[in-house]
Amino acid sequence: HLCRTYNKDAIYLSIRDIRLRKELEAKRDKNRLISIKDNKLDFLIQTLSIIFTKITHQTKKITEQITILNNNFNLNNETKEILQSSNNIDQTIKDMISIYTPTNIKSYINIKNLVESIKDKIFFKEIINNTEIQIMQKGDIKDIYCDEDALKYVILSVINFSLENININKGTNFYGKINIILQELNNNYILLSIEDNAGGIDNDTLSRIFDIFYQTKISSSGLELPTCKAIVEEVLLGHMQISNIDNGSKIDIQISK
């Protein structure tokens, strides 16, 4: 380094040991990666726990029906294997849930930035499905304190549902449109509405679309929207509903701030 000493030019050599700082920075970066990894693992376990809980409700119904059959028709031998399989499923699910307890890592999220980042990631789907996705914000919206991975999963799943709905009902030659509307409600909730122009959903499907394992031509597994609704209610502490609008369907997601 060149410096001035008593009005004369001088050169001094400065030596600093930065190994400790490098070690601390490495630990910090490692902790960040672990935190991100744990958060995604937490969310995966949360999602699986919700799905497994829904499955156990179904196996409970199976057990109840078998009991009724046995009491009325004495079919103990015929239903023994079914009952044993149902009990095995329940026990397996209990064992899997007990392995890991999520820590539920939360952070402050700008929901518009999050939606825009999701839109950028699925840009190719817009092109393939000949669909335009527009994001609209009504008024100012404060950041929300929630599980970012959970919110990402729900938003992405609902957008994919709308894209499939447009593709199946209208075909790829149809010009699809999805509007994502964001606004802050007065009751401590953020409202995220996702609208499409796919022509709507028949009333029978609409009434059962959140039922676990209810299969439709849009959802072959019957898990997508039921899982989203469970995550919104149990992880994001909000509400989720679906309805028909003039030329399509709309899914409203209220997220607690």
CSV table of C-alpha atoms in Angstrom, one decimal:
chain,number,residue,atom,x,y,z
A,1,HIS,CA,0.0,0.0,0.0
A,2,LEU,CA,1.2,3.5,-0.8
A,3,CYS,CA,0.8,6.1,2.0
A,4,ARG,CA,2.1,9.4,3.2
A,5,THR,CA,4.3,9.6,6.3
A,6,TYR,CA,5.5,13.0,7.5
A,7,ASN,CA,5.0,14.4,4.0
A,8,LYS,CA,7.0,11.7,2.4
A,9,ASP,CA,6.0,8.7,0.3
A,10,ALA,CA,6.3,5.4,2.1
A,11,ILE,CA,5.3,1.8,1.4
A,12,TYR,CA,4.0,-0.5,4.2
A,13,LEU,CA,3.1,-4.1,4.2
A,14,SER,CA,-0.2,-5.2,5.9
A,15,ILE,CA,-0.6,-8.9,6.6
A,16,ARG,CA,-3.9,-10.2,8.0
A,17,ASP,CA,-4.9,-13.7,8.8
A,18,ILE,CA,-8.4,-14.2,7.3
A,19,ARG,CA,-8.6,-17.9,7.8
A,20,LEU,CA,-10.9,-17.6,10.8
A,21,ARG,CA,-13.3,-15.3,8.8
A,22,LYS,CA,-13.3,-17.8,6.0
A,23,GLU,CA,-14.1,-20.6,8.4
A,24,LEU,CA,-17.0,-18.6,9.9
A,25,GLU,CA,-18.3,-17.8,6.4
A,26,ALA,CA,-18.1,-21.4,5.4
A,27,LYS,CA,-20.1,-22.4,8.6
A,28,ARG,CA,-22.7,-19.7,7.9
A,29,ASP,CA,-23.2,-20.9,4.3
A,30,LYS,CA,-23.4,-24.5,5.5
A,31,ASN,CA,-26.0,-23.6,8.1
A,32,ARG,CA,-28.0,-21.8,5.4
A,33,LEU,CA,-28.0,-24.9,3.2
A,34,ILE,CA,-28.9,-27.1,6.1
A,35,SER,CA,-31.8,-24.8,7.0
A,36,ILE,CA,-33.1,-24.8,3.4
A,37,LYS,CA,-32.7,-28.6,3.2
A,38,ASP,CA,-34.5,-29.1,6.6
A,39,ASN,CA,-37.3,-26.7,5.6
A,40,LYS,CA,-38.0,-28.7,2.4
A,41,LEU,CA,-37.8,-31.9,4.3
A,42,ASP,CA,-40.1,-30.5,6.9
A,43,PHE,CA,-42.6,-29.5,4.3
A,44,LEU,CA,-42.4,-32.9,2.6
A,45,ILE,CA,-43.1,-34.7,5.9
A,46,GLN,CA,-45.9,-32.3,6.6
A,47,THR,CA,-47.5,-33.0,3.3
A,48,LEU,CA,-47.1,-36.8,3.7
A,49,SER,CA,-48.5,-36.6,7.2
A,50,ILE,CA,-51.6,-34.8,5.8
A,51,ILE,CA,-52.0,-37.3,3.0
A,52,PHE,CA,-51.5,-40.2,5.4
A,53,THR,CA,-54.1,-38.8,7.7
A,54,LYS,CA,-56.6,-38.7,4.9
A,55,ILE,CA,-55.8,-42.3,4.0
A,56,THR,CA,-56.3,-43.4,7.6
A,57,HIS,CA,-59.8,-41.9,7.4
A,58,GLN,CA,-60.5,-44.1,4.5
A,59,THR,CA,-59.1,-47.2,6.1
A,60,LYS,CA,-61.3,-46.5,9.2
A,61,LYS,CA,-64.3,-46.4,7.0
A,62,ILE,CA,-63.3,-49.8,5.5
A,63,THR,CA,-63.0,-51.2,9.0
A,64,GLU,CA,-66.4,-49.9,10.0
A,65,GLN,CA,-68.0,-51.4,6.9
A,66,ILE,CA,-66.3,-54.8,7.5
A,67,THR,CA,-67.6,-54.8,11.0
A,68,ILE,CA,-71.2,-54.2,9.7
A,69,LEU,CA,-70.8,-57.0,7.2
A,70,ASN,CA,-69.5,-59.4,9.9
A,71,ASN,CA,-72.3,-58.5,12.3
A,72,ASN,CA,-75.1,-58.9,9.7
A,73,PHE,CA,-73.8,-61.7,7.5
A,74,ASN,CA,-71.1,-63.5,9.5
A,75,LEU,CA,-68.4,-63.0,6.9
A,76,ASN,CA,-65.4,-63.1,9.3
A,77,ASN,CA,-63.4,-65.6,7.2
A,78,GLU,CA,-64.0,-63.7,3.9
A,79,THR,CA,-63.2,-60.3,5.4
A,80,LYS,CA,-60.3,-61.3,7.6
A,81,GLU,CA,-57.5,-60.5,5.0
A,82,ILE,CA,-59.1,-57.2,4.0
A,83,LEU,CA,-59.3,-56.2,7.7
A,84,GLN,CA,-55.7,-57.3,8.3
A,85,SER,CA,-54.5,-55.3,5.2
A,86,SER,CA,-56.3,-52.2,6.4
A,87,ASN,CA,-54.7,-52.5,9.9
A,88,ASN,CA,-51.3,-53.0,8.3
A,89,ILE,CA,-51.7,-49.8,6.3
A,90,ASP,CA,-52.7,-47.9,9.4
A,91,GLN,CA,-49.7,-49.2,11.4
A,92,THR,CA,-47.3,-48.4,8.5
A,93,ILE,CA,-48.6,-44.9,8.3
A,94,LYS,CA,-48.2,-44.4,12.1
A,95,ASP,CA,-44.6,-45.7,12.0
A,96,MET,CA,-43.7,-43.3,9.1
A,97,ILE,CA,-45.2,-40.3,10.8
A,98,SER,CA,-43.5,-41.0,14.1
A,99,ILE,CA,-40.0,-41.1,12.4
A,100,TYR,CA,-39.7,-37.3,12.0
A,101,THR,CA,-41.3,-34.2,13.6
A,102,PRO,CA,-41.2,-31.1,11.4
A,103,THR,CA,-39.8,-27.8,12.8
A,104,ASN,CA,-42.0,-25.7,10.6
A,105,ILE,CA,-39.5,-23.0,9.6
A,106,LYS,CA,-41.3,-19.8,8.6
A,107,SER,CA,-40.1,-16.5,7.1
A,108,TYR,CA,-41.6,-13.2,5.8
A,109,ILE,CA,-42.7,-13.6,2.2
A,110,ASN,CA,-43.6,-11.0,-0.4
A,111,ILE,CA,-46.4,-12.9,-2.1
A,112,LYS,CA,-46.3,-11.0,-5.4
A,113,ASN,CA,-42.6,-11.7,-5.8
A,114,LEU,CA,-43.2,-15.3,-5.0
A,115,VAL,CA,-46.0,-15.6,-7.6
A,116,GLU,CA,-43.9,-13.9,-10.2
A,117,SER,CA,-40.9,-16.3,-9.5
A,118,ILE,CA,-43.3,-19.3,-9.9
A,119,LYS,CA,-44.7,-17.8,-13.2
A,120,ASP,CA,-41.1,-17.4,-14.5
A,121,LYS,CA,-40.4,-21.1,-13.7
A,122,ILE,CA,-43.4,-22.4,-15.6
A,123,PHE,CA,-43.1,-20.1,-18.6
A,124,PHE,CA,-42.7,-23.0,-21.0
A,125,LYS,CA,-46.0,-24.4,-19.8
A,126,GLU,CA,-47.7,-21.2,-20.8
A,127,ILE,CA,-46.3,-21.6,-24.3
A,128,ILE,CA,-47.1,-25.3,-24.6
A,129,ASN,CA,-50.7,-24.8,-23.4
A,130,ASN,CA,-51.2,-21.6,-25.4
A,131,THR,CA,-52.1,-19.9,-22.2
A,132,GLU,CA,-51.3,-16.4,-20.8
A,133,ILE,CA,-50.9,-16.0,-17.1
A,134,GLN,CA,-51.4,-12.5,-15.7
A,135,ILE,CA,-50.7,-11.3,-12.1
A,136,MET,CA,-52.8,-8.4,-10.7
A,137,GLN,CA,-52.4,-6.8,-7.3
A,138,LYS,CA,-55.2,-4.7,-5.7
A,139,GLY,CA,-53.8,-2.2,-3.3
A,140,ASP,CA,-50.8,-2.6,-1.0
A,141,ILE,CA,-50.0,-6.0,0.5
A,142,LYS,CA,-47.8,-6.6,3.5
A,143,ASP,CA,-45.4,-9.4,3.7
A,144,ILE,CA,-46.8,-12.6,5.2
A,145,TYR,CA,-45.1,-14.8,7.8
A,146,CYS,CA,-45.5,-18.4,6.7
A,147,ASP,CA,-43.9,-21.6,5.4
A,148,GLU,CA,-42.6,-20.5,1.9
A,149,ASP,CA,-42.3,-24.1,0.6
A,150,ALA,CA,-45.9,-24.8,1.6
A,151,LEU,CA,-47.2,-21.7,-0.1
A,152,LYS,CA,-45.1,-22.4,-3.3
A,153,TYR,CA,-46.5,-25.9,-3.5
A,154,VAL,CA,-50.1,-24.7,-3.2
A,155,ILE,CA,-49.8,-21.9,-5.8
A,156,LEU,CA,-47.9,-24.1,-8.3
A,157,SER,CA,-50.4,-27.0,-7.9
A,158,VAL,CA,-53.4,-24.7,-8.4
A,159,ILE,CA,-51.9,-23.1,-11.5
A,160,ASN,CA,-51.1,-26.5,-12.9
A,161,PHE,CA,-54.7,-27.5,-12.2
A,162,SER,CA,-56.0,-24.5,-14.2
A,163,LEU,CA,-53.6,-25.3,-17.1
A,164,GLU,CA,-54.8,-28.9,-17.2
A,165,ASN,CA,-58.4,-27.8,-17.0
A,166,ILE,CA,-57.9,-25.5,-20.0
A,167,ASN,CA,-56.0,-28.1,-22.0
A,168,ILE,CA,-58.5,-30.9,-21.4
A,169,ASN,CA,-61.7,-28.9,-21.8
A,170,LYS,CA,-60.7,-26.6,-24.6
A,171,GLY,CA,-57.7,-28.1,-26.3
A,172,THR,CA,-54.3,-26.6,-27.2
A,173,ASN,CA,-55.7,-24.6,-30.0
A,174,PHE,CA,-57.8,-22.6,-27.6
A,175,TYR,CA,-56.3,-19.3,-26.2
A,176,GLY,CA,-56.3,-19.9,-22.5
A,177,LYS,CA,-56.0,-17.2,-19.8
A,178,ILE,CA,-55.3,-17.5,-16.1
A,179,ASN,CA,-55.6,-14.5,-13.9
A,180,ILE,CA,-53.9,-14.4,-10.5
A,181,ILE,CA,-55.4,-11.7,-8.3
A,182,LEU,CA,-53.8,-10.6,-5.0
A,183,GLN,CA,-55.3,-8.5,-2.4
A,184,GLU,CA,-55.2,-7.9,1.4
A,185,LEU,CA,-58.3,-8.5,3.4
A,186,ASN,CA,-59.3,-6.6,6.5
A,187,ASN,CA,-59.5,-9.8,8.6
A,188,ASN,CA,-55.8,-10.5,8.7
A,189,TYR,CA,-55.8,-12.6,5.6
A,190,ILE,CA,-54.2,-12.3,2.1
A,191,LEU,CA,-56.6,-13.4,-0.7
A,192,LEU,CA,-55.1,-15.1,-3.7
A,193,SER,CA,-57.6,-15.8,-6.4
A,194,ILE,CA,-56.7,-18.0,-9.5
A,195,GLU,CA,-59.2,-17.7,-12.3
A,196,ASP,CA,-59.3,-19.5,-15.7
A,197,ASN,CA,-61.4,-19.4,-18.8
A,198,ALA,CA,-61.7,-23.2,-19.2
A,199,GLY,CA,-65.5,-23.2,-19.2
A,200,GLY,CA,-66.1,-24.2,-15.6
A,201,ILE,CA,-66.6,-27.6,-13.7
A,202,ASP,CA,-69.7,-29.6,-13.6
A,203,ASN,CA,-71.6,-29.4,-10.3
A,204,ASP,CA,-71.1,-33.0,-9.3
A,205,THR,CA,-67.3,-32.7,-9.6
A,206,LEU,CA,-67.3,-29.3,-8.0
A,207,SER,CA,-69.0,-30.6,-4.9
A,208,ARG,CA,-66.5,-33.5,-4.5
A,209,ILE,CA,-63.3,-32.0,-5.9
A,210,PHE,CA,-61.7,-31.7,-2.4
A,211,ASP,CA,-62.5,-35.3,-1.5
A,212,ILE,CA,-59.4,-37.4,-1.1
A,213,PHE,CA,-59.0,-40.0,-4.0
A,214,TYR,CA,-61.9,-38.5,-5.9
A,215,GLN,CA,-60.6,-38.9,-9.5
A,216,THR,CA,-61.6,-36.5,-12.3
A,217,LYS,CA,-60.3,-36.1,-15.9
A,218,ILE,CA,-58.2,-33.3,-14.5
A,219,SER,CA,-56.8,-35.1,-11.5
A,220,SER,CA,-56.1,-38.8,-12.1
A,221,SER,CA,-54.9,-39.5,-8.6
A,222,GLY,CA,-57.5,-37.5,-6.6
A,223,LEU,CA,-54.8,-36.1,-4.4
A,224,GLU,CA,-53.7,-32.7,-5.8
A,225,LEU,CA,-56.4,-30.3,-4.7
A,226,PRO,CA,-57.3,-32.2,-1.5
A,227,THR,CA,-53.7,-32.0,-0.4
A,228,CYS,CA,-53.6,-28.3,-1.3
A,229,LYS,CA,-56.7,-27.6,0.8
A,230,ALA,CA,-55.3,-29.5,3.8
A,231,ILE,CA,-52.0,-27.6,3.5
A,232,VAL,CA,-53.8,-24.3,3.4
A,233,GLU,CA,-55.9,-25.1,6.4
A,234,GLU,CA,-53.3,-26.9,8.6
A,235,VAL,CA,-50.0,-25.4,7.6
A,236,LEU,CA,-50.9,-21.9,6.3
A,237,LEU,CA,-53.8,-21.5,8.7
A,238,GLY,CA,-56.1,-20.3,5.9
A,239,HIS,CA,-59.1,-21.3,3.8
A,240,MET,CA,-59.5,-22.6,0.3
A,241,GLN,CA,-62.6,-22.9,-1.9
A,242,ILE,CA,-63.5,-23.4,-5.6
A,243,SER,CA,-66.4,-22.0,-7.6
A,244,ASN,CA,-67.5,-21.4,-11.2
A,245,ILE,CA,-67.4,-18.0,-12.8
A,246,ASP,CA,-68.8,-16.7,-16.1
A,247,ASN,CA,-66.4,-18.5,-18.4
A,248,GLY,CA,-64.4,-20.8,-16.1
A,249,SER,CA,-63.5,-21.6,-12.5
A,250,LYS,CA,-62.0,-19.7,-9.7
A,251,ILE,CA,-60.0,-21.0,-6.7
A,252,ASP,CA,-59.8,-18.6,-3.7
A,253,ILE,CA,-57.0,-19.1,-1.2
A,254,GLN,CA,-57.0,-17.1,2.0
A,255,ILE,CA,-53.7,-17.1,3.8
A,256,SER,CA,-53.2,-15.9,7.4
A,257,LYS,CA,-50.8,-13.0,7.8
